[in-house]
Short mmCIF file of C-alpha atoms in Angstrom, two decimals:
data_model
loop_
_atom_site.label_atom_id
_atom_site.label_comp_id
_atom_site.label_asym_id
_atom_site.label_seq_id
_atom_site.Cartn_x
_atom_site.Cartn_y
_atom_site.Cartn_z
CA UNK A 25 95.48 171.98 118.36
CA UNK A 26 94.90 172.20 114.72
CA UNK A 27 96.85 174.55 113.28
CA UNK A 28 97.28 176.05 109.62
CA UNK A 29 100.28 177.17 108.08
CA UNK A 30 101.21 180.20 111.10
CA UNK A 31 103.29 183.41 110.89
CA UNK A 32 105.50 184.25 113.79
CA UNK A 33 105.70 187.94 113.59
CA UNK A 34 108.81 189.35 114.42
CA UNK A 35 108.37 191.89 117.67
CA UNK A 36 112.04 192.90 117.88
CA UNK A 37 111.69 196.64 116.84
CA UNK A 38 108.65 196.82 118.94
CA UNK A 39 110.50 195.90 122.31
CA UNK A 40 110.59 198.19 124.68
CA UNK A 41 110.34 196.24 128.47
CA UNK A 42 113.42 194.31 129.73
CA UNK A 43 111.02 191.82 132.34
CA UNK A 44 114.07 189.06 132.33
CA UNK A 45 116.90 188.95 134.47
CA UNK A 46 119.45 185.88 135.21
CA UNK A 47 120.04 185.37 138.64
CA UNK A 48 123.80 186.69 138.46
CA UNK A 49 122.37 190.23 137.81
CA UNK A 50 119.02 190.50 139.79
CA UNK A 51 119.00 194.20 138.84
CA UNK A 52 118.66 193.21 135.23
CA UNK A 53 115.18 194.94 133.82
CA UNK A 54 112.10 196.00 135.51
CA UNK A 55 108.82 193.76 133.92
CA UNK A 56 106.26 195.45 136.23
CA UNK A 57 107.94 199.05 137.22
CA UNK A 58 108.52 198.06 140.64
CA UNK A 59 111.95 196.13 140.08
CA UNK A 60 110.10 192.90 139.36
CA UNK A 61 111.99 190.71 137.19
CA UNK A 62 111.10 186.59 135.51
CA UNK A 63 113.93 184.22 136.58
CA UNK A 64 116.36 183.69 132.98
CA UNK A 65 116.90 180.08 134.63
CA UNK A 66 113.40 179.30 133.67
CA UNK A 67 112.67 180.47 130.49
CA UNK A 68 113.20 178.87 126.87
CA UNK A 69 117.02 179.71 125.59
CA UNK A 70 116.76 183.04 123.39
CA UNK A 71 115.56 183.25 120.74
CA UNK A 72 114.95 179.99 120.50
CA UNK A 73 111.55 178.39 118.68
CA UNK A 74 109.02 176.91 120.85
CA UNK A 75 105.63 175.41 120.57
CA UNK A 76 102.70 174.87 122.84
CA UNK A 77 99.64 173.68 121.72
CA UNK A 78 101.24 173.32 118.35
CA UNK A 79 101.47 176.48 118.30
CA UNK A 80 104.89 177.82 117.47
CA UNK A 81 106.70 181.13 118.58
CA UNK A 82 109.99 182.94 119.20
CA UNK A 83 111.25 183.50 122.26
CA UNK A 84 113.15 186.30 122.83
CA UNK A 85 116.41 187.23 124.06
CA UNK A 86 117.14 187.31 127.62
CA UNK A 87 120.54 188.61 127.47
CA UNK A 88 121.31 191.68 130.02
CA UNK A 89 120.20 194.58 129.11
CA UNK A 90 118.04 193.49 126.22
CA UNK A 91 114.72 194.77 125.55
CA UNK A 92 112.37 191.24 125.44
CA UNK A 93 108.63 192.74 125.42
CA UNK A 94 106.52 195.17 124.12
CA UNK A 95 105.02 197.25 127.38
CA UNK A 96 101.89 197.90 125.48
CA UNK A 97 101.76 201.71 124.56
CA UNK A 98 99.19 201.86 121.81
CA UNK A 99 102.16 200.27 119.20
CA UNK A 100 100.97 199.29 115.16
CA UNK A 101 102.35 195.33 114.88
CA UNK A 102 102.45 195.04 110.92
CA UNK A 103 101.49 191.76 109.31
CA UNK A 104 101.59 190.62 105.97
CA UNK A 105 97.87 191.86 104.47
CA UNK A 106 96.03 188.28 104.26
CA UNK A 107 92.87 187.03 105.87
CA UNK A 108 93.47 184.97 109.06
CA UNK A 109 91.57 182.79 111.94
CA UNK A 110 93.47 184.42 115.00
CA UNK A 111 96.49 185.49 116.65
CA UNK A 112 97.54 183.87 119.21
CA UNK A 113 100.41 185.91 122.39
CA UNK A 114 102.03 185.35 125.23
CA UNK A 115 102.04 187.34 126.99
CA UNK A 116 100.73 188.30 130.78
CA UNK A 117 99.89 191.63 132.52
CA UNK A 118 102.12 192.37 135.36
CA UNK A 119 100.76 192.99 139.16
CA UNK A 120 97.33 192.24 138.36
CA UNK A 121 95.00 191.44 135.31
CA UNK A 122 94.18 193.57 133.25
CA UNK A 123 91.62 193.56 129.90
CA UNK A 124 91.18 196.30 127.74
CA UNK A 125 90.68 196.61 123.43
CA UNK A 126 93.17 196.06 120.43
CA UNK A 127 92.04 196.95 116.87
CA UNK A 128 92.97 194.86 113.64
CA UNK A 129 93.42 197.74 110.89
CA UNK A 130 92.40 196.33 107.06
CA UNK A 131 94.16 198.28 104.71
CA UNK A 132 91.35 201.59 104.01
CA UNK A 133 92.17 201.71 107.63
CA UNK A 134 88.93 200.51 109.69
CA UNK A 135 89.75 199.95 112.79
CA UNK A 136 87.38 196.51 114.03
CA UNK A 137 87.77 196.65 117.83
CA UNK A 138 88.69 193.07 120.01
CA UNK A 139 89.06 192.92 123.86
CA UNK A 140 92.47 191.95 125.32
CA UNK A 141 92.27 190.57 128.57
CA UNK A 142 95.46 188.89 130.15
CA UNK A 143 95.68 187.32 133.13
CA UNK A 144 98.51 188.48 135.77
CA UNK A 145 101.80 187.17 135.93
CA UNK A 146 101.09 185.33 139.21
CA UNK A 147 99.14 182.71 138.74
CA UNK A 148 97.56 181.23 142.03
CA UNK A 149 94.72 179.09 141.03
CA UNK A 150 93.58 180.03 138.12
CA UNK A 151 94.27 182.37 135.43
CA UNK A 152 91.38 184.17 135.31
CA UNK A 153 90.81 184.72 131.32
CA UNK A 154 90.52 181.23 130.26
CA UNK A 155 94.64 181.22 128.80
CA UNK A 156 97.49 178.06 128.27
CA UNK A 157 99.60 178.51 131.38
CA UNK A 158 102.53 178.26 128.11
CA UNK A 159 105.58 178.95 130.66
CA UNK A 160 105.76 178.57 134.58
CA UNK A 161 108.31 179.81 136.36
CA UNK A 162 110.03 178.95 139.76
CA UNK A 163 108.98 182.26 141.04
CA UNK A 164 110.73 185.83 140.36
CA UNK A 165 113.61 187.78 140.82
CA UNK A 166 113.54 190.88 143.08
CA UNK A 167 116.95 193.30 142.83
CA UNK A 168 118.06 191.20 146.61
CA UNK A 169 116.47 188.08 146.25
CA UNK A 170 115.16 185.03 144.21
CA UNK A 171 111.96 184.88 146.05
CA UNK A 172 110.53 181.19 144.67
CA UNK A 173 107.10 180.84 144.97
CA UNK A 174 107.04 177.38 144.78
CA UNK A 175 106.02 175.71 148.10
CA UNK A 176 103.57 178.69 148.44
CA UNK A 177 101.40 176.89 145.38
CA UNK A 178 101.79 179.92 143.68
CA UNK A 179 103.54 180.31 139.99
CA UNK A 180 104.61 183.55 138.03
CA UNK A 181 104.33 182.77 134.31
CA UNK A 182 103.92 183.64 131.04
CA UNK A 183 100.84 182.56 129.23
CA UNK A 184 99.39 182.02 125.70
CA UNK A 185 96.34 184.21 125.29
CA UNK A 186 94.19 183.43 121.67
CA UNK A 187 92.50 186.47 119.97
CA UNK A 188 89.63 185.60 117.43
CA UNK A 189 90.01 187.67 114.21
CA UNK A 190 86.44 189.10 112.07
CA UNK A 191 87.06 187.73 108.73
CA UNK A 192 88.25 190.48 106.87
CA UNK A 193 91.82 191.31 105.44
CA UNK A 194 94.34 192.62 107.71
CA UNK A 195 97.26 194.82 107.70
CA UNK A 196 98.01 196.07 111.35
CA UNK A 197 97.25 195.28 114.06
CA UNK A 198 96.69 198.58 116.71
CA UNK A 199 97.67 198.27 120.17
CA UNK A 200 96.10 199.94 123.27
CA UNK A 201 97.83 202.03 126.35
CA UNK A 202 97.93 200.21 128.61
CA UNK A 203 101.65 199.87 129.45
CA UNK A 204 100.72 196.93 132.57
CA UNK A 205 99.83 194.59 129.65
CA UNK A 206 103.19 192.33 128.09
CA UNK A 207 103.83 191.02 125.02
CA UNK A 208 106.55 188.28 124.76
CA UNK A 209 106.13 187.00 120.93
CA UNK A 210 102.59 186.47 118.60
CA UNK A 211 101.94 184.30 115.85
CA UNK A 212 99.26 184.43 113.39
CA UNK A 213 97.45 181.74 111.67
CA UNK A 214 96.17 181.99 108.40
CA UNK A 215 92.62 181.71 107.61
CA UNK A 216 91.31 179.01 105.55
CA UNK A 217 91.17 179.43 101.83
CA UNK B 24 101.73 263.22 127.46
CA UNK B 25 101.46 261.03 124.33
CA UNK B 26 99.38 257.22 125.01
CA UNK B 27 101.77 254.56 124.31
CA UNK B 28 99.50 251.30 124.24
CA UNK B 29 101.88 248.25 123.57
CA UNK B 30 100.77 244.98 120.96
CA UNK B 31 99.89 242.77 123.27
CA UNK B 32 99.26 239.50 122.01
CA UNK B 33 96.40 236.84 122.85
CA UNK B 34 97.62 233.83 124.38
CA UNK B 35 97.00 229.65 122.32
CA UNK B 36 97.40 228.45 125.98
CA UNK B 37 93.81 226.99 126.53
CA UNK B 38 92.16 225.99 129.98
CA UNK B 39 94.91 227.44 131.44
CA UNK B 40 94.91 229.21 134.71
CA UNK B 41 94.13 233.25 133.82
CA UNK B 42 97.96 233.44 135.62
CA UNK B 43 99.94 231.77 132.86
CA UNK B 44 97.79 232.56 129.47
CA UNK B 45 98.62 236.14 131.07
CA UNK B 46 102.77 235.23 131.44
CA UNK B 47 101.98 233.39 128.17
CA UNK B 48 100.96 236.76 126.58
CA UNK B 49 103.48 238.59 128.51
CA UNK B 50 106.61 236.09 127.44
CA UNK B 51 105.18 235.69 123.52
CA UNK B 52 104.71 239.57 123.65
CA UNK B 53 108.51 239.75 125.28
CA UNK B 54 109.95 237.98 121.94
CA UNK B 55 110.49 234.33 123.14
CA UNK B 56 109.83 231.64 121.05
CA UNK B 57 107.86 228.99 123.36
CA UNK B 58 107.23 228.99 126.36
CA UNK B 59 107.90 225.26 127.06
CA UNK B 60 107.94 225.65 131.00
CA UNK B 61 104.16 226.14 130.27
CA UNK B 62 103.84 223.65 127.70
CA UNK B 63 100.39 221.80 127.49
CA UNK B 64 102.63 218.07 127.47
CA UNK B 65 103.73 218.90 131.12
CA UNK B 66 101.43 221.45 133.06
CA UNK B 67 100.15 220.00 135.60
CA UNK B 68 99.22 221.31 139.13
CA UNK B 69 100.07 219.56 142.68
CA UNK B 70 99.00 219.86 146.03
CA UNK B 71 96.95 218.25 148.59
CA UNK B 72 94.21 220.21 150.99
CA UNK B 73 92.90 218.81 153.77
CA UNK B 74 94.03 215.02 153.51
CA UNK B 75 91.81 215.00 150.61
CA UNK B 76 94.91 214.94 146.57
CA UNK B 77 93.87 218.33 145.39
CA UNK B 78 95.64 219.41 142.02
CA UNK B 79 97.41 222.68 142.03
CA UNK B 80 100.54 223.83 139.92
CA UNK B 81 103.45 224.29 142.06
CA UNK B 82 104.16 227.65 141.96
CA UNK B 83 107.34 227.87 143.61
CA UNK B 84 108.60 225.57 141.21
CA UNK B 85 107.98 228.41 138.21
CA UNK B 86 109.18 230.93 139.68
CA UNK B 87 112.33 228.93 140.15
CA UNK B 88 112.42 227.48 136.80
CA UNK B 89 112.04 230.72 134.85
CA UNK B 90 114.72 232.42 137.34
CA UNK B 91 116.65 229.74 135.78
CA UNK B 92 116.16 231.24 132.12
CA UNK B 93 116.56 234.85 133.79
CA UNK B 94 113.46 235.61 134.00
CA UNK B 95 112.09 236.53 137.94
CA UNK B 96 108.60 237.45 138.54
CA UNK B 97 107.71 238.99 141.53
CA UNK B 98 104.32 239.11 143.26
CA UNK B 99 103.22 242.32 144.63
CA UNK B 100 100.53 243.75 147.49
CA UNK B 101 99.53 246.37 148.55
CA UNK B 102 96.70 247.72 150.66
CA UNK B 103 96.46 250.92 149.69
CA UNK B 104 95.48 251.43 145.70
CA UNK B 105 97.13 254.66 145.42
CA UNK B 106 100.45 253.50 145.79
CA UNK B 107 100.34 250.81 144.42
CA UNK B 108 98.58 252.45 141.46
CA UNK B 109 101.44 254.85 141.32
CA UNK B 110 103.93 252.08 141.19
CA UNK B 111 101.93 250.13 138.46
CA UNK B 112 101.51 253.88 136.50
CA UNK B 113 105.41 254.21 136.94
CA UNK B 114 106.23 250.28 135.15
CA UNK B 115 103.54 251.36 132.25
CA UNK B 116 105.11 254.49 131.94
CA UNK B 117 108.61 252.95 131.20
CA UNK B 118 106.97 251.08 128.62
CA UNK B 119 106.43 247.43 129.85
CA UNK B 120 103.12 245.46 130.68
CA UNK B 121 102.00 244.93 133.95
CA UNK B 122 99.73 242.16 134.91
CA UNK B 123 97.32 242.33 137.48
CA UNK B 124 94.21 240.57 140.02
CA UNK B 125 90.50 242.04 139.15
CA UNK B 126 87.49 241.03 140.89
CA UNK B 127 85.65 239.74 137.70
CA UNK B 128 82.11 240.65 139.58
CA UNK B 129 83.54 244.62 138.77
CA UNK B 130 84.67 243.60 135.45
CA UNK B 131 81.62 242.30 134.18
CA UNK B 132 80.26 246.12 134.21
CA UNK B 133 83.01 246.44 130.81
CA UNK B 134 83.87 243.54 129.69
CA UNK B 135 83.98 240.11 131.85
CA UNK B 136 81.61 237.48 131.06
CA UNK B 137 78.93 237.68 133.62
CA UNK B 138 78.80 235.22 136.28
CA UNK B 139 77.74 237.37 139.17
CA UNK B 140 80.20 236.14 141.43
CA UNK B 141 83.70 237.48 142.85
CA UNK B 142 86.18 235.96 141.70
CA UNK B 143 90.00 236.54 141.09
CA UNK B 144 91.26 236.99 137.24
CA UNK B 145 94.65 238.45 135.90
CA UNK B 146 94.27 240.38 133.46
CA UNK B 147 97.17 242.62 131.42
CA UNK B 148 97.88 246.51 131.18
CA UNK B 149 99.28 247.51 128.56
CA UNK B 150 99.13 251.45 128.55
CA UNK B 151 97.72 254.41 129.95
CA UNK B 152 95.28 256.21 127.69
CA UNK B 153 93.35 259.73 127.42
CA UNK B 154 95.41 261.32 129.37
CA UNK B 155 95.97 259.33 132.06
CA UNK B 156 91.96 258.39 132.66
CA UNK B 157 91.81 255.30 131.02
CA UNK B 158 94.10 252.44 130.90
CA UNK B 159 93.57 249.49 127.96
CA UNK B 160 93.35 246.06 129.47
CA UNK B 161 94.17 243.06 127.71
CA UNK B 162 91.98 239.83 129.06
CA UNK B 163 94.38 237.28 127.09
CA UNK B 164 91.84 234.43 128.73
CA UNK B 165 91.12 232.48 125.23
CA UNK B 166 87.56 232.42 126.69
CA UNK B 167 87.45 236.16 126.96
CA UNK B 168 90.19 237.73 124.47
CA UNK B 169 89.62 241.31 125.23
CA UNK B 170 91.18 243.99 124.31
CA UNK B 171 89.71 247.84 125.46
CA UNK B 172 89.70 250.71 127.45
CA UNK B 173 88.52 251.22 130.68
CA UNK B 174 88.38 253.89 133.14
CA UNK B 175 91.00 253.76 135.78
CA UNK B 176 88.65 254.59 138.88
CA UNK B 177 86.47 251.16 137.39
CA UNK B 178 90.08 249.59 136.83
CA UNK B 179 91.27 250.57 140.59
CA UNK B 180 87.84 248.85 141.63
CA UNK B 181 87.75 246.04 140.61
CA UNK B 182 91.94 245.68 141.52
CA UNK B 183 90.94 246.61 145.21
CA UNK B 184 88.35 244.48 145.53
CA UNK B 185 88.59 243.15 149.24
CA UNK B 186 86.76 239.86 148.21
CA UNK B 187 90.05 239.04 146.43
CA UNK B 188 92.03 240.77 148.49
CA UNK B 189 93.07 243.53 146.53
CA UNK B 190 95.98 244.71 144.90
CA UNK B 191 98.12 242.25 143.70
CA UNK B 192 100.00 242.55 140.97
CA UNK B 193 103.39 240.56 139.18
CA UNK B 194 105.71 242.40 138.33
CA UNK B 195 108.00 240.09 136.05
CA UNK B 196 111.30 241.33 135.06
CA UNK B 197 113.08 239.81 131.87
CA UNK B 198 116.56 239.74 130.47
CA UNK B 199 117.82 242.85 128.11
CA UNK B 200 117.57 240.06 125.25
CA UNK B 201 114.82 236.93 124.83
CA UNK B 202 117.05 234.10 125.59
CA UNK B 203 115.96 230.70 124.70
CA UNK B 204 114.02 228.41 127.13
CA UNK B 205 116.35 225.63 126.13
CA UNK B 206 116.85 221.62 126.98
CA UNK B 207 117.91 222.48 130.31
CA UNK B 208 114.62 223.78 131.28
CA UNK B 209 112.52 220.57 129.16
CA UNK B 210 114.84 218.22 131.66
CA UNK B 211 113.71 219.92 134.20
CA UNK B 212 110.15 219.97 133.37
CA UNK B 213 110.48 216.16 132.87
CA UNK B 214 112.33 215.53 136.19
CA UNK B 215 109.98 217.40 137.42
CA UNK B 216 106.94 215.57 136.48
CA UNK B 217 108.51 212.87 137.04
CA UNK B 218 107.94 213.27 140.29
CA UNK B 219 104.32 214.65 139.50
CA UNK B 220 103.57 211.16 138.29
CA UNK B 221 105.32 209.28 141.81
CA UNK B 222 102.55 211.54 143.68
CA UNK B 223 99.51 210.47 141.47
CA UNK B 224 100.34 207.40 141.39
CA UNK B 225 100.16 207.65 145.16
CA UNK B 226 96.43 208.76 145.00
CA UNK B 227 95.88 206.53 142.61
CA UNK B 228 95.91 203.81 144.69
CA UNK B 229 93.47 204.41 147.23
CA UNK B 230 91.20 205.31 144.60
CA UNK B 231 91.43 201.48 142.56
CA UNK B 232 91.34 200.06 146.51
CA UNK B 233 88.09 201.99 147.10
CA UNK B 234 86.10 201.09 143.42
CA UNK B 235 87.61 197.15 143.50
CA UNK B 236 85.69 197.65 146.90
CA UNK B 237 82.89 198.50 145.30
CA UNK B 238 82.28 196.45 143.06
CA UNK B 239 83.00 193.52 145.26
CA UNK B 240 80.53 194.94 147.44
CA UNK B 241 77.42 194.88 144.89
CA UNK B 242 78.24 191.98 143.88
CA UNK B 243 78.01 190.72 147.24
CA UNK B 244 75.05 192.50 148.19
CA UNK B 245 73.24 191.11 144.36
CA UNK B 246 73.91 187.62 145.44
CA UNK B 247 71.95 188.10 148.85
CA UNK B 248 69.32 189.98 147.29
CA UNK B 249 69.07 188.25 143.93
CA UNK B 250 69.38 191.78 142.00
CA UNK B 251 70.32 192.03 138.97
CA UNK B 252 70.92 196.11 138.49
CA UNK B 253 73.54 195.43 141.74
CA UNK B 254 75.39 192.91 139.32
CA UNK B 255 75.24 195.41 136.45
CA UNK B 256 76.02 197.92 138.98
CA UNK B 257 78.88 196.08 140.38
CA UNK B 258 80.31 195.07 136.92
CA UNK B 259 80.47 198.53 135.74
CA UNK B 260 82.44 198.99 138.84
CA UNK B 261 84.69 196.00 138.29
CA UNK B 262 85.22 197.71 134.86
CA UNK B 263 86.47 200.86 136.99
CA UNK B 264 88.63 199.17 138.87
CA UNK B 265 90.36 198.04 135.81
CA UNK B 266 90.48 201.73 133.88
CA UNK B 267 91.58 203.46 136.82
CA UNK B 268 94.49 200.19 137.21
CA UNK B 269 95.70 201.20 133.65
CA UNK B 270 95.77 204.87 134.86
CA UNK B 271 97.88 203.96 138.17
CA UNK B 272 100.32 201.60 135.79
CA UNK B 273 100.68 205.23 133.63
CA UNK B 274 101.69 206.61 136.23
CA UNK B 275 103.72 204.44 137.57
CA UNK B 276 105.59 204.30 134.12
CA UNK B 277 105.76 208.17 133.72
CA UNK B 278 106.97 208.28 136.95
CA UNK B 279 110.10 205.46 136.04
CA UNK B 280 110.42 207.27 132.59
CA UNK B 281 110.36 209.82 131.38
CA UNK B 282 107.66 210.16 128.27
CA UNK B 283 106.69 213.48 126.39
CA UNK B 284 103.44 212.18 125.57
CA UNK B 285 102.55 210.95 129.41
CA UNK B 286 100.22 214.21 129.76
CA UNK B 287 98.03 213.53 126.43
CA UNK B 288 98.16 209.81 127.40
CA UNK B 289 96.70 210.38 130.83
CA UNK B 290 94.34 212.38 129.26
CA UNK B 291 93.21 210.26 126.81
CA UNK B 292 92.26 207.05 129.34
CA UNK B 293 90.97 210.01 132.02
CA UNK B 294 88.76 211.34 129.98
CA UNK B 295 87.20 207.35 129.12
CA UNK B 296 87.30 207.01 133.17
CA UNK B 297 85.39 209.94 133.89
CA UNK B 298 82.87 208.82 131.65
CA UNK B 299 82.63 205.55 133.46
CA UNK B 300 82.14 207.48 136.48
CA UNK B 301 79.76 209.52 134.90
CA UNK B 302 77.39 205.92 133.89
CA UNK B 303 78.17 204.91 137.71
CA UNK B 304 76.40 208.05 139.24
CA UNK B 305 73.79 207.82 136.28
CA UNK B 306 73.18 204.05 137.32
CA UNK B 307 72.92 204.66 141.45
CA UNK B 308 71.03 207.35 140.85
CA UNK B 309 68.56 205.17 138.56
CA UNK B 310 68.65 202.22 140.89
CA UNK B 311 67.62 204.60 143.61
CA UNK B 312 64.29 205.47 142.02
CA UNK B 313 63.49 202.26 141.16
CA UNK B 314 64.67 200.43 143.92
CA UNK B 315 63.36 202.08 146.71
CA UNK B 316 61.70 199.78 149.27
CA UNK B 317 62.24 196.71 147.38
CA UNK B 318 65.94 197.26 148.46
CA UNK B 319 65.01 199.48 151.06
CA UNK B 320 67.03 202.40 150.51
CA UNK B 321 66.74 204.78 152.43
CA UNK B 322 69.48 207.39 152.32
CA UNK B 323 71.85 208.98 150.82
CA UNK B 324 75.03 208.46 151.70
CA UNK B 325 78.09 210.06 150.56
CA UNK B 326 81.29 207.44 149.85
CA UNK B 327 84.45 207.27 148.08
CA UNK B 328 86.87 209.69 146.80
CA UNK B 329 86.42 212.68 146.00
CA UNK B 330 89.49 214.72 144.34
CA UNK B 331 90.29 217.74 141.61
CA UNK B 332 92.51 216.48 138.89
CA UNK B 333 93.64 219.12 136.63
CA UNK B 334 95.33 217.80 132.70
CA UNK B 335 95.79 220.36 130.12
CA UNK B 336 92.97 219.94 127.44
CA UNK B 337 90.62 218.38 129.49
CA UNK B 338 90.66 221.62 132.31
CA UNK B 339 89.82 220.58 135.68
CA UNK B 340 87.60 217.27 136.79
CA UNK B 341 85.82 216.44 140.40
CA UNK B 342 86.66 213.20 140.42
CA UNK B 343 83.96 212.08 143.03
CA UNK B 344 81.29 209.44 142.52
CA UNK B 345 78.75 209.70 145.30
CA UNK B 346 77.57 206.12 146.04
CA UNK B 347 74.26 205.55 147.75
CA UNK B 348 73.03 203.08 148.74
CA UNK B 349 71.12 201.60 152.14
CA UNK B 350 70.59 198.67 152.07
CA UNK B 351 69.24 196.84 155.04
CA UNK B 352 69.39 193.34 153.93
CA UNK B 353 72.84 194.25 153.69
CA UNK B 354 73.44 194.44 157.17
CA UNK B 355 72.89 190.91 157.79
CA UNK B 356 75.88 189.92 155.33
CA UNK B 357 77.83 190.69 159.09
CA UNK B 358 81.80 190.24 156.81
CA UNK B 359 81.89 193.63 154.50
CA UNK B 360 85.11 193.69 152.56
CA UNK B 361 87.20 196.00 154.45
CA UNK B 362 87.38 199.48 152.87
CA UNK B 363 84.29 199.49 151.68
CA UNK B 364 81.44 201.67 153.03
CA UNK B 365 77.79 201.00 154.90
CA UNK B 366 75.68 203.60 155.67
#
């Protein structure tokens, strides 16, 4: 994917969910609300720079107890004021795929609603909303065990979703109140001058 | 005897049941700053009735919670109005207000906005007037907000009405000095509501499955009958399922992690869902009226889930969409997704 200048948004202050646990302590975190988590061992290193389809992201801190994703609850993410072509999300919905809408907000406070669709972290055949399967895991963690799903041809993972933006200068992104949707990383692509 | 009328305030608790509005007035009058126990963020009602999820206030826990703050509520009943009045008038003469349950049909002859049927309604008696001939009635409910005199004979008629199993009244015993309904109570309220979220989560799960089934079924029928309207309706049910899932997820999060704003978040989401439920109903109705014959739609049949949900600020809502497809063509489909209606 040909990319223009990108800006990786620092989401650390917005993280409110721990969705990752190590095999040493599978009780750490709760991605789904029912105790399931991503296996830390299957994910990129903490705070590392990762690239999927040419899009750079910073993968969050995976250590025990660390919050590492945003469970969407109407947070507002401030961005440097400017024109952007699109932004990319590393994320997934828990339990089931979800659709909602977010808003990009201009300096004057004008809201522009955009659809936000995230497939479930459980991938059977295809991702429901055309995301790119950025990270595939061997299964998931329950507090009691590592459930390996590879033999079932089912993977759990984190997907890259693309949101195309209108031609307006934006200052923030207003997320929906939809806690089943999770964002691990977000990168904006600037519009051509 | 000099008439003593208590200066009872009206309540700001909109949409609340009248008993709680009366209690709010009572606590405010008694010097309580914020009756957090009936705080609108955390007022839910829940019970089960006839296997249908039905929301109602957990009365016992309210009493228990108030008791922790030294506030005792005693619900009294006596079939003899004269006996009941002697008790209530004693309390009034001692300078304390009393909430009683009155029949609205009889109150309509005096001030209550007419609805033309019997129903029980809590009002506050704030003093005896005219040398014992009248009583000062305060109706603090936000839609009424009445303060005025009523002849005792009329009051007794409204009070002892058999339509509401009279005579019922509430005696509220307060500590000598008003205390603060403090953080411990808030924690209790939050804990209780986390439990409530659990109940709600379980209730909604069935609905999600049903709506999902409706959507799948309608898509299936639309393909078999090549009916675009059914396809649209199926898509609508798919969106509706998505909304119920989000609602369910909010309940799940509320259950796991107490959040003060959860009630308003649920409220907001529910408002959207109810809009969509109504749209589904309108689409169904239109489809039935236009496509009768073509789809062999013969008659209506109720399906779907049906329950009452009360959330502060939004009042009570009957969540009920009656799906009414009778499609003879679908009888030939053989397999229908489980849990899906078929007439």
